Every structure is written in C-alpha cells, then in structure tokens.
Amino acid sequence: MKIKLFGMMMAIMCLAMMGGASATKLTENYMVNDIKITVTNPSADFRCEPVYNKNYVKLLGYSIYPNTDGSVVLTYFFKGKVGERILMNQYEPGIDVPIATSVYFIPSL
C-alpha cells in the first residue's frame, strides 16, 4: 500500500513539473463594453486570439508597447455590437514577465 501511494505521488509530481514547462491554454469569456477590459498574464511570449461568435466580431488590429515597469501591454481593437461576448484564447509558456492585455471594443455604426 505504501509503495502504491508513493508511486502515485511521484507520478503527480512528475506531471506537475512537466505541466510547468509546457505551454498552458487558458480560456476566458469577457463581457465587452464600450470602454476596455484589461487582463494581466505572467508571460513574455503572450498572444491572444479572438474566437469569433455567431455575430462575427471583427478584430481590427492590435498595438504593443512597453510599460515603465518592464511589462508589455497588448491592446486589441474589435468592431461589433456593444455588450457582445468575445471568447479569447490565451496561451502562455510559463515565463515570469508580466503582460497586460487590453481589449478595446469599437461599436458598429
């Protein structure tokens, strides 16, 4: 019994160590309004990809600029209806550099 429990603990520790080294996928739902939503993610190699909903919210573009604290801000611009939900997939490889992602929503005319 002790050997089986020890083996299970070693397997869990091994999986936890492997998981920290590989890229993890985080999925979040953002309720987007006419201001912005800011997400902070601990990654230097951060990319955020929009998953379009049935109304096809359009990604207009993005900007990248550094902060004074050494972090980087990525801003995404969208076009669609106010209050629409945008599903964002976040990928981060586990690097300890803070990244702030701002999602700006531009209402359709």
PDB file of C-alpha atoms in Angstrom:
ATOM      1  CA  MET A   1       0.000   0.000   0.000  1.00  0.00           C
ATOM      2  CA  LYS A   2       2.823   2.423   0.874  1.00  0.00           C
ATOM      3  CA  ILE A   3       4.618   1.625  -2.383  1.00  0.00           C
ATOM      4  CA  LYS A   4       1.443   2.239  -4.450  1.00  0.00           C
ATOM      5  CA  LEU A   5       0.801   5.550  -2.655  1.00  0.00           C
ATOM      6  CA  PHE A   6       4.434   6.626  -3.154  1.00  0.00           C
ATOM      7  CA  GLY A   7       4.223   5.753  -6.864  1.00  0.00           C
ATOM      8  CA  MET A   8       1.048   7.814  -7.255  1.00  0.00           C
ATOM      9  CA  MET A   9       2.661  10.784  -5.507  1.00  0.00           C
ATOM     10  CA  MET A  10       5.739  10.565  -7.769  1.00  0.00           C
ATOM     11  CA  ALA A  11       3.522  10.408 -10.883  1.00  0.00           C
ATOM     12  CA  ILE A  12       1.568  13.504  -9.761  1.00  0.00           C
ATOM     13  CA  MET A  13       4.790  15.419  -9.019  1.00  0.00           C
ATOM     14  CA  CYS A  14       6.222  14.443 -12.405  1.00  0.00           C
ATOM     15  CA  LEU A  15       3.068  15.620 -14.199  1.00  0.00           C
ATOM     16  CA  ALA A  16       3.095  18.891 -12.262  1.00  0.00           C
ATOM     17  CA  MET A  17       6.719  19.532 -13.221  1.00  0.00           C
ATOM     18  CA  MET A  18       6.055  18.726 -16.886  1.00  0.00           C
ATOM     19  CA  GLY A  19       2.976  20.960 -16.914  1.00  0.00           C
ATOM     20  CA  GLY A  20       5.010  23.934 -15.713  1.00  0.00           C
ATOM     21  CA  ALA A  21       7.470  23.587 -18.569  1.00  0.00           C
ATOM     22  CA  SER A  22       4.914  23.272 -21.374  1.00  0.00           C
ATOM     23  CA  ALA A  23       2.543  25.920 -22.703  1.00  0.00           C
ATOM     24  CA  THR A  24      -0.788  26.131 -20.925  1.00  0.00           C
ATOM     25  CA  LYS A  25      -4.045  27.189 -22.535  1.00  0.00           C
ATOM     26  CA  LEU A  26      -6.416  29.473 -20.639  1.00  0.00           C
ATOM     27  CA  THR A  27      -9.882  30.278 -21.983  1.00  0.00           C
ATOM     28  CA  GLU A  28     -11.863  33.226 -20.644  1.00  0.00           C
ATOM     29  CA  ASN A  29     -15.138  34.896 -21.533  1.00  0.00           C
ATOM     30  CA  TYR A  30     -15.074  38.688 -21.491  1.00  0.00           C
ATOM     31  CA  MET A  31     -18.188  40.828 -21.464  1.00  0.00           C
ATOM     32  CA  VAL A  32     -17.010  43.622 -23.705  1.00  0.00           C
ATOM     33  CA  ASN A  33     -18.428  47.127 -23.432  1.00  0.00           C
ATOM     34  CA  ASP A  34     -17.502  50.485 -24.899  1.00  0.00           C
ATOM     35  CA  ILE A  35     -14.548  51.012 -22.541  1.00  0.00           C
ATOM     36  CA  LYS A  36     -11.896  48.309 -22.121  1.00  0.00           C
ATOM     37  CA  ILE A  37     -11.062  45.110 -20.275  1.00  0.00           C
ATOM     38  CA  THR A  38      -7.503  44.595 -19.003  1.00  0.00           C
ATOM     39  CA  VAL A  39      -6.092  41.156 -18.310  1.00  0.00           C
ATOM     40  CA  THR A  40      -2.707  40.598 -16.676  1.00  0.00           C
ATOM     41  CA  ASN A  41      -0.882  37.422 -17.667  1.00  0.00           C
ATOM     42  CA  PRO A  42       2.577  36.327 -16.426  1.00  0.00           C
ATOM     43  CA  SER A  43       4.185  35.706 -19.799  1.00  0.00           C
ATOM     44  CA  ALA A  44       6.705  37.326 -22.126  1.00  0.00           C
ATOM     45  CA  ASP A  45       5.567  35.361 -25.168  1.00  0.00           C
ATOM     46  CA  PHE A  46       1.872  36.148 -24.835  1.00  0.00           C
ATOM     47  CA  ARG A  47      -0.584  36.059 -27.705  1.00  0.00           C
ATOM     48  CA  CYS A  48      -4.335  36.451 -27.503  1.00  0.00           C
ATOM     49  CA  GLU A  49      -6.507  35.133 -30.322  1.00  0.00           C
ATOM     50  CA  PRO A  50     -10.184  36.051 -30.740  1.00  0.00           C
ATOM     51  CA  VAL A  51     -12.643  33.200 -31.277  1.00  0.00           C
ATOM     52  CA  TYR A  52     -15.441  34.733 -33.322  1.00  0.00           C
ATOM     53  CA  ASN A  53     -19.027  34.242 -32.173  1.00  0.00           C
ATOM     54  CA  LYS A  54     -22.074  33.833 -34.434  1.00  0.00           C
ATOM     55  CA  ASN A  55     -22.221  37.613 -34.972  1.00  0.00           C
ATOM     56  CA  TYR A  56     -18.610  37.595 -36.241  1.00  0.00           C
ATOM     57  CA  VAL A  57     -16.986  40.238 -34.097  1.00  0.00           C
ATOM     58  CA  LYS A  58     -14.166  41.652 -36.218  1.00  0.00           C
ATOM     59  CA  LEU A  59     -10.618  42.103 -34.966  1.00  0.00           C
ATOM     60  CA  LEU A  60      -9.483  45.445 -36.381  1.00  0.00           C
ATOM     61  CA  GLY A  61      -5.904  45.267 -35.159  1.00  0.00           C
ATOM     62  CA  TYR A  62      -3.622  45.454 -32.150  1.00  0.00           C
ATOM     63  CA  SER A  63      -0.837  47.550 -30.676  1.00  0.00           C
ATOM     64  CA  ILE A  64       2.124  46.626 -28.472  1.00  0.00           C
ATOM     65  CA  TYR A  65       4.050  48.987 -26.211  1.00  0.00           C
ATOM     66  CA  PRO A  66       6.323  48.587 -23.151  1.00  0.00           C
ATOM     67  CA  ASN A  67       5.485  49.807 -19.646  1.00  0.00           C
ATOM     68  CA  THR A  68       7.973  51.573 -17.385  1.00  0.00           C
ATOM     69  CA  ASP A  69       7.946  48.548 -15.039  1.00  0.00           C
ATOM     70  CA  GLY A  70       9.303  46.267 -17.776  1.00  0.00           C
ATOM     71  CA  SER A  71       5.979  44.661 -18.701  1.00  0.00           C
ATOM     72  CA  VAL A  72       4.397  44.859 -22.145  1.00  0.00           C
ATOM     73  CA  VAL A  73       0.855  45.933 -22.992  1.00  0.00           C
ATOM     74  CA  LEU A  74      -1.007  44.365 -25.919  1.00  0.00           C
ATOM     75  CA  THR A  75      -4.178  46.182 -26.993  1.00  0.00           C
ATOM     76  CA  TYR A  76      -6.731  44.532 -29.306  1.00  0.00           C
ATOM     77  CA  PHE A  77      -9.334  46.539 -31.208  1.00  0.00           C
ATOM     78  CA  PHE A  78     -12.663  44.954 -32.159  1.00  0.00           C
ATOM     79  CA  LYS A  79     -15.750  46.026 -34.087  1.00  0.00           C
ATOM     80  CA  GLY A  80     -19.214  44.687 -33.297  1.00  0.00           C
ATOM     81  CA  LYS A  81     -22.255  45.292 -31.113  1.00  0.00           C
ATOM     82  CA  VAL A  82     -21.999  46.830 -27.630  1.00  0.00           C
ATOM     83  CA  GLY A  83     -22.302  44.200 -24.907  1.00  0.00           C
ATOM     84  CA  GLU A  84     -21.335  41.337 -27.197  1.00  0.00           C
ATOM     85  CA  ARG A  85     -19.354  38.461 -25.730  1.00  0.00           C
ATOM     86  CA  ILE A  86     -15.899  37.745 -27.135  1.00  0.00           C
ATOM     87  CA  LEU A  87     -14.196  34.440 -26.350  1.00  0.00           C
ATOM     88  CA  MET A  88     -10.434  34.885 -26.080  1.00  0.00           C
ATOM     89  CA  ASN A  89      -7.924  32.038 -26.039  1.00  0.00           C
ATOM     90  CA  GLN A  90      -4.805  32.905 -24.055  1.00  0.00           C
ATOM     91  CA  TYR A  91      -1.606  30.922 -24.489  1.00  0.00           C
ATOM     92  CA  GLU A  92       1.320  31.378 -22.141  1.00  0.00           C
ATOM     93  CA  PRO A  93       4.519  29.307 -21.982  1.00  0.00           C
ATOM     94  CA  GLY A  94       5.265  29.978 -18.317  1.00  0.00           C
ATOM     95  CA  ILE A  95       7.751  32.851 -18.479  1.00  0.00           C
ATOM     96  CA  ASP A  96       7.739  35.206 -15.490  1.00  0.00           C
ATOM     97  CA  VAL A  97       7.313  38.570 -17.234  1.00  0.00           C
ATOM     98  CA  PRO A  98       4.000  40.361 -16.614  1.00  0.00           C
ATOM     99  CA  ILE A  99       1.897  41.219 -19.675  1.00  0.00           C
ATOM    100  CA  ALA A 100      -1.255  43.324 -19.593  1.00  0.00           C
ATOM    101  CA  THR A 101      -3.749  42.730 -22.402  1.00  0.00           C
ATOM    102  CA  SER A 102      -6.293  45.431 -23.095  1.00  0.00           C
ATOM    103  CA  VAL A 103      -9.362  44.580 -25.179  1.00  0.00           C
ATOM    104  CA  TYR A 104     -10.976  47.663 -26.708  1.00  0.00           C
ATOM    105  CA  PHE A 105     -14.442  47.409 -28.191  1.00  0.00           C
ATOM    106  CA  ILE A 106     -15.437  49.770 -31.016  1.00  0.00           C
ATOM    107  CA  PRO A 107     -19.226  49.792 -31.629  1.00  0.00           C
ATOM    108  CA  SER A 108     -20.505  49.247 -35.169  1.00  0.00           C
ATOM    109  CA  LEU A 109     -22.037  52.246 -36.902  1.00  0.00           C
TER     110      LEU A 109
END
